[in-house]
Amino acid sequence: RGQRVAVVGPHANATQDMVGNYLGQICMGGQNDFSCITSPYLAIKAANTGGVTTLDQGCAVNTQNTSGFAAAIAAAKAADVVVLALGINQSIEGEGHDRVNITLNARSRL
């Protein structure tokens, strides 16, 4: 609380990707409603009373685009605390296309 917190990564403001894909209906709006899921950024921002919480994705989950890296690095350097929200989504793994390892994708490892 009361710190400069940077929430960085492709899942920093994610909702749907924070839950599994075998859950059925989660929120009241139906199968594709994830409005009741709080993203890491919003949860940390709410808990960081008296502080400043910033959000910077850096890159998408499954991309070769690194144009957002500089802004994410700058946000991290300006923060007292950095929370990395990395991972995969169904574009990388899902029913019928399983992975043979659990490493982060290449862009997230940079």
CSV table of N, CA and C in Angstrom, one decimal:
chain,number,residue,atom,x,y,z
A,1,ARG,N,0.8,-1.2,0.0
A,1,ARG,CA,0.0,0.0,0.0
A,1,ARG,C,0.9,1.2,0.0
A,2,GLY,N,0.4,2.2,-0.8
A,2,GLY,CA,1.1,3.5,-0.8
A,2,GLY,C,2.4,3.5,-1.6
A,3,GLN,N,2.6,2.6,-2.5
A,3,GLN,CA,3.8,2.5,-3.3
A,3,GLN,C,3.5,2.7,-4.7
A,4,ARG,N,4.6,2.9,-5.5
A,4,ARG,CA,4.5,3.0,-6.9
A,4,ARG,C,4.6,1.5,-7.4
A,5,VAL,N,3.5,1.0,-8.0
A,5,VAL,CA,3.5,-0.4,-8.4
A,5,VAL,C,3.2,-0.4,-9.9
A,6,ALA,N,4.1,-1.1,-10.6
A,6,ALA,CA,3.9,-1.3,-12.1
A,6,ALA,C,3.4,-2.7,-12.3
A,7,VAL,N,2.3,-2.8,-12.9
A,7,VAL,CA,1.7,-4.2,-13.3
A,7,VAL,C,2.0,-4.3,-14.8
A,8,VAL,N,2.9,-5.2,-15.1
A,8,VAL,CA,3.5,-5.3,-16.5
A,8,VAL,C,3.3,-6.7,-17.1
A,9,GLY,N,3.0,-6.8,-18.3
A,9,GLY,CA,2.9,-8.1,-19.0
A,9,GLY,C,1.6,-8.2,-19.8
A,10,PRO,N,1.5,-9.2,-20.7
A,10,PRO,CA,0.4,-9.4,-21.5
A,10,PRO,C,-0.9,-9.8,-20.7
A,11,HIS,N,-0.8,-10.3,-19.5
A,11,HIS,CA,-1.9,-10.6,-18.7
A,11,HIS,C,-2.2,-9.6,-17.6
A,12,ALA,N,-1.6,-8.4,-17.7
A,12,ALA,CA,-1.7,-7.4,-16.6
A,12,ALA,C,-3.1,-7.0,-16.4
A,13,ASN,N,-3.9,-6.9,-17.5
A,13,ASN,CA,-5.3,-6.4,-17.4
A,13,ASN,C,-6.3,-7.5,-17.9
A,14,ALA,N,-5.8,-8.8,-17.8
A,14,ALA,CA,-6.6,-9.9,-18.4
A,14,ALA,C,-7.7,-10.3,-17.4
A,15,THR,N,-8.8,-10.8,-18.0
A,15,THR,CA,-9.8,-11.4,-17.2
A,15,THR,C,-10.0,-12.9,-17.7
A,16,GLN,N,-10.5,-13.0,-18.9
A,16,GLN,CA,-10.8,-14.4,-19.4
A,16,GLN,C,-9.5,-15.3,-19.4
A,17,ASP,N,-8.4,-14.8,-19.7
A,17,ASP,CA,-7.2,-15.6,-19.7
A,17,ASP,C,-6.7,-16.0,-18.3
A,18,MET,N,-7.3,-15.4,-17.3
A,18,MET,CA,-6.9,-15.7,-15.9
A,18,MET,C,-7.6,-16.9,-15.4
A,19,VAL,N,-8.6,-17.4,-16.1
A,19,VAL,CA,-9.3,-18.6,-15.6
A,19,VAL,C,-9.1,-19.7,-16.7
A,20,GLY,N,-9.4,-20.9,-16.4
A,20,GLY,CA,-9.2,-22.0,-17.3
A,20,GLY,C,-10.3,-21.9,-18.4
A,21,ASN,N,-10.2,-22.9,-19.3
A,21,ASN,CA,-11.2,-22.9,-20.4
A,21,ASN,C,-12.2,-24.1,-20.3
A,22,TYR,N,-12.2,-24.7,-19.1
A,22,TYR,CA,-13.1,-25.8,-18.9
A,22,TYR,C,-14.1,-25.5,-17.7
A,23,LEU,N,-14.4,-24.3,-17.6
A,23,LEU,CA,-15.2,-23.8,-16.4
A,23,LEU,C,-16.7,-23.7,-16.6
A,24,GLY,N,-17.1,-23.6,-17.8
A,24,GLY,CA,-18.5,-23.3,-18.0
A,24,GLY,C,-18.8,-21.8,-17.7
A,25,GLN,N,-20.0,-21.5,-17.3
A,25,GLN,CA,-20.4,-20.1,-17.0
A,25,GLN,C,-19.8,-19.7,-15.7
A,26,ILE,N,-19.1,-18.6,-15.7
A,26,ILE,CA,-18.6,-18.0,-14.5
A,26,ILE,C,-19.4,-16.8,-14.0
A,27,CYS,N,-19.6,-15.9,-14.9
A,27,CYS,CA,-20.3,-14.7,-14.5
A,27,CYS,C,-21.8,-14.8,-14.9
A,28,MET,N,-22.6,-13.9,-14.4
A,28,MET,CA,-24.0,-14.0,-14.6
A,28,MET,C,-24.5,-13.7,-16.0
A,29,GLY,N,-23.6,-13.1,-16.9
A,29,GLY,CA,-24.0,-12.8,-18.2
A,29,GLY,C,-24.0,-13.9,-19.2
A,30,GLY,N,-23.6,-15.1,-18.8
A,30,GLY,CA,-23.5,-16.3,-19.7
A,30,GLY,C,-22.1,-16.8,-19.9
A,31,GLN,N,-22.0,-17.7,-20.8
A,31,GLN,CA,-20.8,-18.5,-21.1
A,31,GLN,C,-19.6,-17.6,-21.4
A,32,ASN,N,-19.8,-16.5,-22.2
A,32,ASN,CA,-18.7,-15.6,-22.6
A,32,ASN,C,-18.6,-14.3,-21.9
A,33,ASP,N,-19.2,-14.3,-20.7
A,33,ASP,CA,-19.2,-13.1,-19.9
A,33,ASP,C,-18.1,-13.3,-18.8
A,34,PHE,N,-17.1,-12.4,-18.8
A,34,PHE,CA,-16.0,-12.5,-17.8
A,34,PHE,C,-15.9,-11.2,-17.0
A,35,SER,N,-17.0,-10.4,-17.0
A,35,SER,CA,-17.1,-9.1,-16.3
A,35,SER,C,-17.0,-9.2,-14.8
A,36,CYS,N,-17.2,-10.4,-14.2
A,36,CYS,CA,-17.1,-10.5,-12.8
A,36,CYS,C,-15.7,-10.9,-12.3
A,37,ILE,N,-14.8,-11.1,-13.3
A,37,ILE,CA,-13.4,-11.4,-13.0
A,37,ILE,C,-12.6,-10.1,-12.9
A,38,THR,N,-11.9,-10.0,-11.8
A,38,THR,CA,-11.0,-8.8,-11.7
A,38,THR,C,-9.6,-9.0,-12.2
A,39,SER,N,-9.2,-8.2,-13.0
A,39,SER,CA,-7.8,-8.3,-13.6
A,39,SER,C,-6.8,-8.1,-12.5
A,40,PRO,N,-5.6,-8.6,-12.7
A,40,PRO,CA,-4.5,-8.4,-11.8
A,40,PRO,C,-4.3,-6.9,-11.5
A,41,TYR,N,-4.3,-6.1,-12.6
A,41,TYR,CA,-4.1,-4.6,-12.5
A,41,TYR,C,-5.1,-4.0,-11.6
A,42,LEU,N,-6.4,-4.3,-11.9
A,42,LEU,CA,-7.5,-3.7,-11.1
A,42,LEU,C,-7.5,-4.1,-9.6
A,43,ALA,N,-7.1,-5.4,-9.4
A,43,ALA,CA,-7.1,-5.9,-8.0
A,43,ALA,C,-5.9,-5.2,-7.2
A,44,ILE,N,-4.8,-5.1,-7.9
A,44,ILE,CA,-3.6,-4.4,-7.2
A,44,ILE,C,-3.9,-2.9,-7.1
A,45,LYS,N,-4.5,-2.3,-8.1
A,45,LYS,CA,-4.8,-0.9,-8.0
A,45,LYS,C,-5.7,-0.6,-6.8
A,46,ALA,N,-6.7,-1.5,-6.6
A,46,ALA,CA,-7.7,-1.3,-5.5
A,46,ALA,C,-7.0,-1.5,-4.1
A,47,ALA,N,-6.0,-2.4,-4.1
A,47,ALA,CA,-5.3,-2.7,-2.8
A,47,ALA,C,-4.2,-1.7,-2.5
A,48,ASN,N,-3.7,-1.0,-3.5
A,48,ASN,CA,-2.6,0.0,-3.3
A,48,ASN,C,-3.1,1.4,-3.0
A,49,THR,N,-3.9,1.4,-1.9
A,49,THR,CA,-4.4,2.7,-1.4
A,49,THR,C,-3.3,3.7,-1.1
A,50,GLY,N,-3.4,4.9,-1.5
A,50,GLY,CA,-2.4,5.9,-1.2
A,50,GLY,C,-1.2,5.8,-2.1
A,51,GLY,N,-1.2,4.9,-3.1
A,51,GLY,CA,-0.1,4.7,-4.0
A,51,GLY,C,-0.5,5.0,-5.4
A,52,VAL,N,0.4,4.7,-6.3
A,52,VAL,CA,0.1,4.9,-7.8
A,52,VAL,C,0.4,3.5,-8.4
A,53,THR,N,-0.6,3.0,-9.1
A,53,THR,CA,-0.5,1.8,-9.8
A,53,THR,C,-0.6,2.0,-11.3
A,54,THR,N,0.4,1.6,-12.1
A,54,THR,CA,0.4,1.8,-13.5
A,54,THR,C,0.3,0.4,-14.2
A,55,LEU,N,-0.2,0.5,-15.4
A,55,LEU,CA,-0.4,-0.7,-16.3
A,55,LEU,C,0.3,-0.5,-17.6
A,56,ASP,N,1.1,-1.5,-17.9
A,56,ASP,CA,1.8,-1.5,-19.2
A,56,ASP,C,1.9,-2.9,-19.7
A,57,GLN,N,1.2,-3.3,-20.8
A,57,GLN,CA,1.3,-4.6,-21.3
A,57,GLN,C,2.6,-5.1,-21.9
A,58,GLY,N,3.3,-4.2,-22.5
A,58,GLY,CA,4.6,-4.6,-23.1
A,58,GLY,C,4.5,-5.2,-24.4
A,59,CYS,N,3.7,-6.3,-24.4
A,59,CYS,CA,3.4,-7.1,-25.7
A,59,CYS,C,2.2,-7.9,-25.4
A,60,ALA,N,1.7,-8.4,-26.5
A,60,ALA,CA,0.5,-9.3,-26.4
A,60,ALA,C,1.1,-10.7,-26.2
A,61,VAL,N,0.2,-11.7,-25.9
A,61,VAL,CA,0.7,-13.0,-25.5
A,61,VAL,C,1.4,-13.7,-26.7
A,62,ASN,N,0.8,-13.7,-27.9
A,62,ASN,CA,1.3,-14.4,-29.0
A,62,ASN,C,1.6,-13.5,-30.1
A,63,THR,N,2.8,-12.8,-30.0
A,63,THR,CA,3.1,-11.8,-31.0
A,63,THR,C,4.6,-11.7,-31.2
A,64,GLN,N,5.0,-11.1,-32.3
A,64,GLN,CA,6.5,-10.8,-32.5
A,64,GLN,C,6.7,-9.4,-32.3
A,65,ASN,N,5.7,-8.6,-32.0
A,65,ASN,CA,5.8,-7.1,-31.9
A,65,ASN,C,6.4,-6.8,-30.5
A,66,THR,N,7.5,-6.1,-30.5
A,66,THR,CA,8.2,-5.7,-29.3
A,66,THR,C,8.1,-4.2,-29.1
A,67,SER,N,7.3,-3.5,-29.8
A,67,SER,CA,7.3,-2.0,-29.8
A,67,SER,C,6.9,-1.5,-28.4
A,68,GLY,N,6.2,-2.3,-27.6
A,68,GLY,CA,5.8,-1.8,-26.3
A,68,GLY,C,6.8,-2.1,-25.2
A,69,PHE,N,7.9,-2.7,-25.5
A,69,PHE,CA,8.9,-3.1,-24.5
A,69,PHE,C,9.4,-1.9,-23.8
A,70,ALA,N,9.8,-0.8,-24.5
A,70,ALA,CA,10.4,0.3,-23.9
A,70,ALA,C,9.6,1.0,-22.9
A,71,ALA,N,8.3,1.1,-23.2
A,71,ALA,CA,7.3,1.7,-22.2
A,71,ALA,C,7.2,0.8,-21.0
A,72,ALA,N,7.1,-0.5,-21.2
A,72,ALA,CA,7.0,-1.4,-20.0
A,72,ALA,C,8.3,-1.4,-19.2
A,73,ILE,N,9.4,-1.3,-19.8
A,73,ILE,CA,10.7,-1.2,-19.0
A,73,ILE,C,10.8,0.1,-18.3
A,74,ALA,N,10.3,1.2,-18.9
A,74,ALA,CA,10.3,2.5,-18.2
A,74,ALA,C,9.4,2.5,-17.0
A,75,ALA,N,8.2,1.9,-17.2
A,75,ALA,CA,7.3,1.8,-16.1
A,75,ALA,C,7.9,1.0,-14.9
A,76,ALA,N,8.5,-0.1,-15.3
A,76,ALA,CA,9.1,-1.0,-14.2
A,76,ALA,C,10.3,-0.2,-13.5
A,77,LYS,N,11.1,0.5,-14.2
A,77,LYS,CA,12.2,1.3,-13.6
A,77,LYS,C,11.7,2.4,-12.7
A,78,ALA,N,10.5,2.9,-13.0
A,78,ALA,CA,10.0,4.0,-12.2
A,78,ALA,C,9.2,3.5,-11.0
A,79,ALA,N,9.0,2.2,-10.8
A,79,ALA,CA,8.2,1.7,-9.8
A,79,ALA,C,9.0,1.2,-8.6
A,80,ASP,N,8.4,1.2,-7.4
A,80,ASP,CA,9.0,0.6,-6.2
A,80,ASP,C,8.8,-0.9,-6.3
A,81,VAL,N,7.7,-1.4,-6.9
A,81,VAL,CA,7.4,-2.8,-7.0
A,81,VAL,C,6.9,-3.1,-8.4
A,82,VAL,N,7.3,-4.2,-8.9
A,82,VAL,CA,6.9,-4.6,-10.3
A,82,VAL,C,6.2,-6.0,-10.1
A,83,VAL,N,5.0,-6.1,-10.7
A,83,VAL,CA,4.3,-7.3,-10.8
A,83,VAL,C,4.2,-7.7,-12.2
A,84,LEU,N,4.8,-8.9,-12.6
A,84,LEU,CA,4.8,-9.4,-13.9
A,84,LEU,C,3.6,-10.3,-14.1
A,85,ALA,N,2.8,-10.1,-15.1
A,85,ALA,CA,1.7,-10.9,-15.4
A,85,ALA,C,1.9,-11.6,-16.8
A,86,LEU,N,2.6,-12.7,-16.7
A,86,LEU,CA,3.0,-13.4,-18.0
A,86,LEU,C,2.2,-14.7,-18.1
A,87,GLY,N,2.3,-15.3,-19.2
A,87,GLY,CA,1.6,-16.6,-19.4
A,87,GLY,C,1.2,-16.9,-20.8
A,88,ILE,N,0.3,-17.8,-21.0
A,88,ILE,CA,-0.1,-18.2,-22.3
A,88,ILE,C,-1.6,-18.0,-22.4
A,89,ASN,N,-2.2,-18.2,-23.6
A,89,ASN,CA,-3.6,-18.2,-23.7
A,89,ASN,C,-4.0,-19.3,-24.7
A,90,GLN,N,-5.2,-19.4,-25.2
A,90,GLN,CA,-5.6,-20.5,-26.1
A,90,GLN,C,-5.1,-20.3,-27.5
A,91,SER,N,-4.4,-19.2,-27.8
A,91,SER,CA,-3.8,-19.2,-29.1
A,91,SER,C,-2.5,-20.0,-29.1
A,92,ILE,N,-2.0,-20.3,-27.9
A,92,ILE,CA,-0.7,-21.1,-27.8
A,92,ILE,C,-1.0,-22.5,-27.4
A,93,GLU,N,-2.0,-22.7,-26.5
A,93,GLU,CA,-2.3,-24.1,-26.1
A,93,GLU,C,-3.8,-24.2,-25.8
A,94,GLY,N,-4.3,-25.4,-26.2
A,94,GLY,CA,-5.8,-25.6,-25.9
A,94,GLY,C,-6.1,-27.0,-26.4
A,95,GLU,N,-7.3,-27.3,-26.4
A,95,GLU,CA,-7.8,-28.6,-26.8
A,95,GLU,C,-7.3,-28.9,-28.2
A,96,GLY,N,-6.6,-30.0,-28.4
A,96,GLY,CA,-6.1,-30.4,-29.7
A,96,GLY,C,-4.8,-29.8,-30.1
A,97,HIS,N,-4.2,-28.9,-29.3
A,97,HIS,CA,-2.9,-28.4,-29.6
A,97,HIS,C,-2.2,-28.1,-28.3
A,98,ASP,N,-1.8,-29.2,-27.6
A,98,ASP,CA,-1.0,-29.2,-26.4
A,98,ASP,C,0.4,-28.9,-26.6
A,99,ARG,N,1.1,-28.3,-25.6
A,99,ARG,CA,2.5,-28.0,-25.7
A,99,ARG,C,3.3,-29.1,-25.1
A,100,VAL,N,4.6,-29.2,-25.5
A,100,VAL,CA,5.4,-30.3,-25.0
A,100,VAL,C,6.3,-29.8,-23.9
A,101,ASN,N,6.3,-28.4,-23.6
A,101,ASN,CA,7.0,-27.9,-22.5
A,101,ASN,C,6.2,-26.8,-21.8
A,102,ILE,N,6.7,-26.3,-20.7
A,102,ILE,CA,5.9,-25.2,-20.0
A,102,ILE,C,6.7,-23.9,-20.0
A,103,THR,N,7.6,-23.7,-20.9
A,103,THR,CA,8.3,-22.4,-20.9
A,103,THR,C,7.4,-21.3,-21.5
A,104,LEU,N,7.8,-20.1,-21.1
A,104,LEU,CA,7.1,-18.9,-21.6
A,104,LEU,C,7.4,-18.8,-23.1
A,105,ASN,N,6.5,-18.1,-23.8
A,105,ASN,CA,6.8,-17.9,-25.2
A,105,ASN,C,8.0,-17.0,-25.4
A,106,ALA,N,8.6,-17.0,-26.6
A,106,ALA,CA,9.9,-16.3,-26.8
A,106,ALA,C,9.9,-14.8,-26.4
A,107,ARG,N,8.8,-14.1,-26.8
A,107,ARG,CA,8.8,-12.7,-26.5
A,107,ARG,C,8.7,-12.4,-24.9
A,108,SER,N,8.0,-13.3,-24.2
A,108,SER,CA,8.0,-13.1,-22.8
A,108,SER,C,9.3,-13.4,-22.1
A,109,ARG,N,10.1,-14.2,-22.7
A,109,ARG,CA,11.4,-14.5,-22.1
A,109,ARG,C,12.5,-13.5,-22.4
A,110,LEU,N,12.2,-12.5,-23.2
A,110,LEU,CA,13.2,-11.5,-23.5
A,110,LEU,C,13.6,-10.7,-22.3
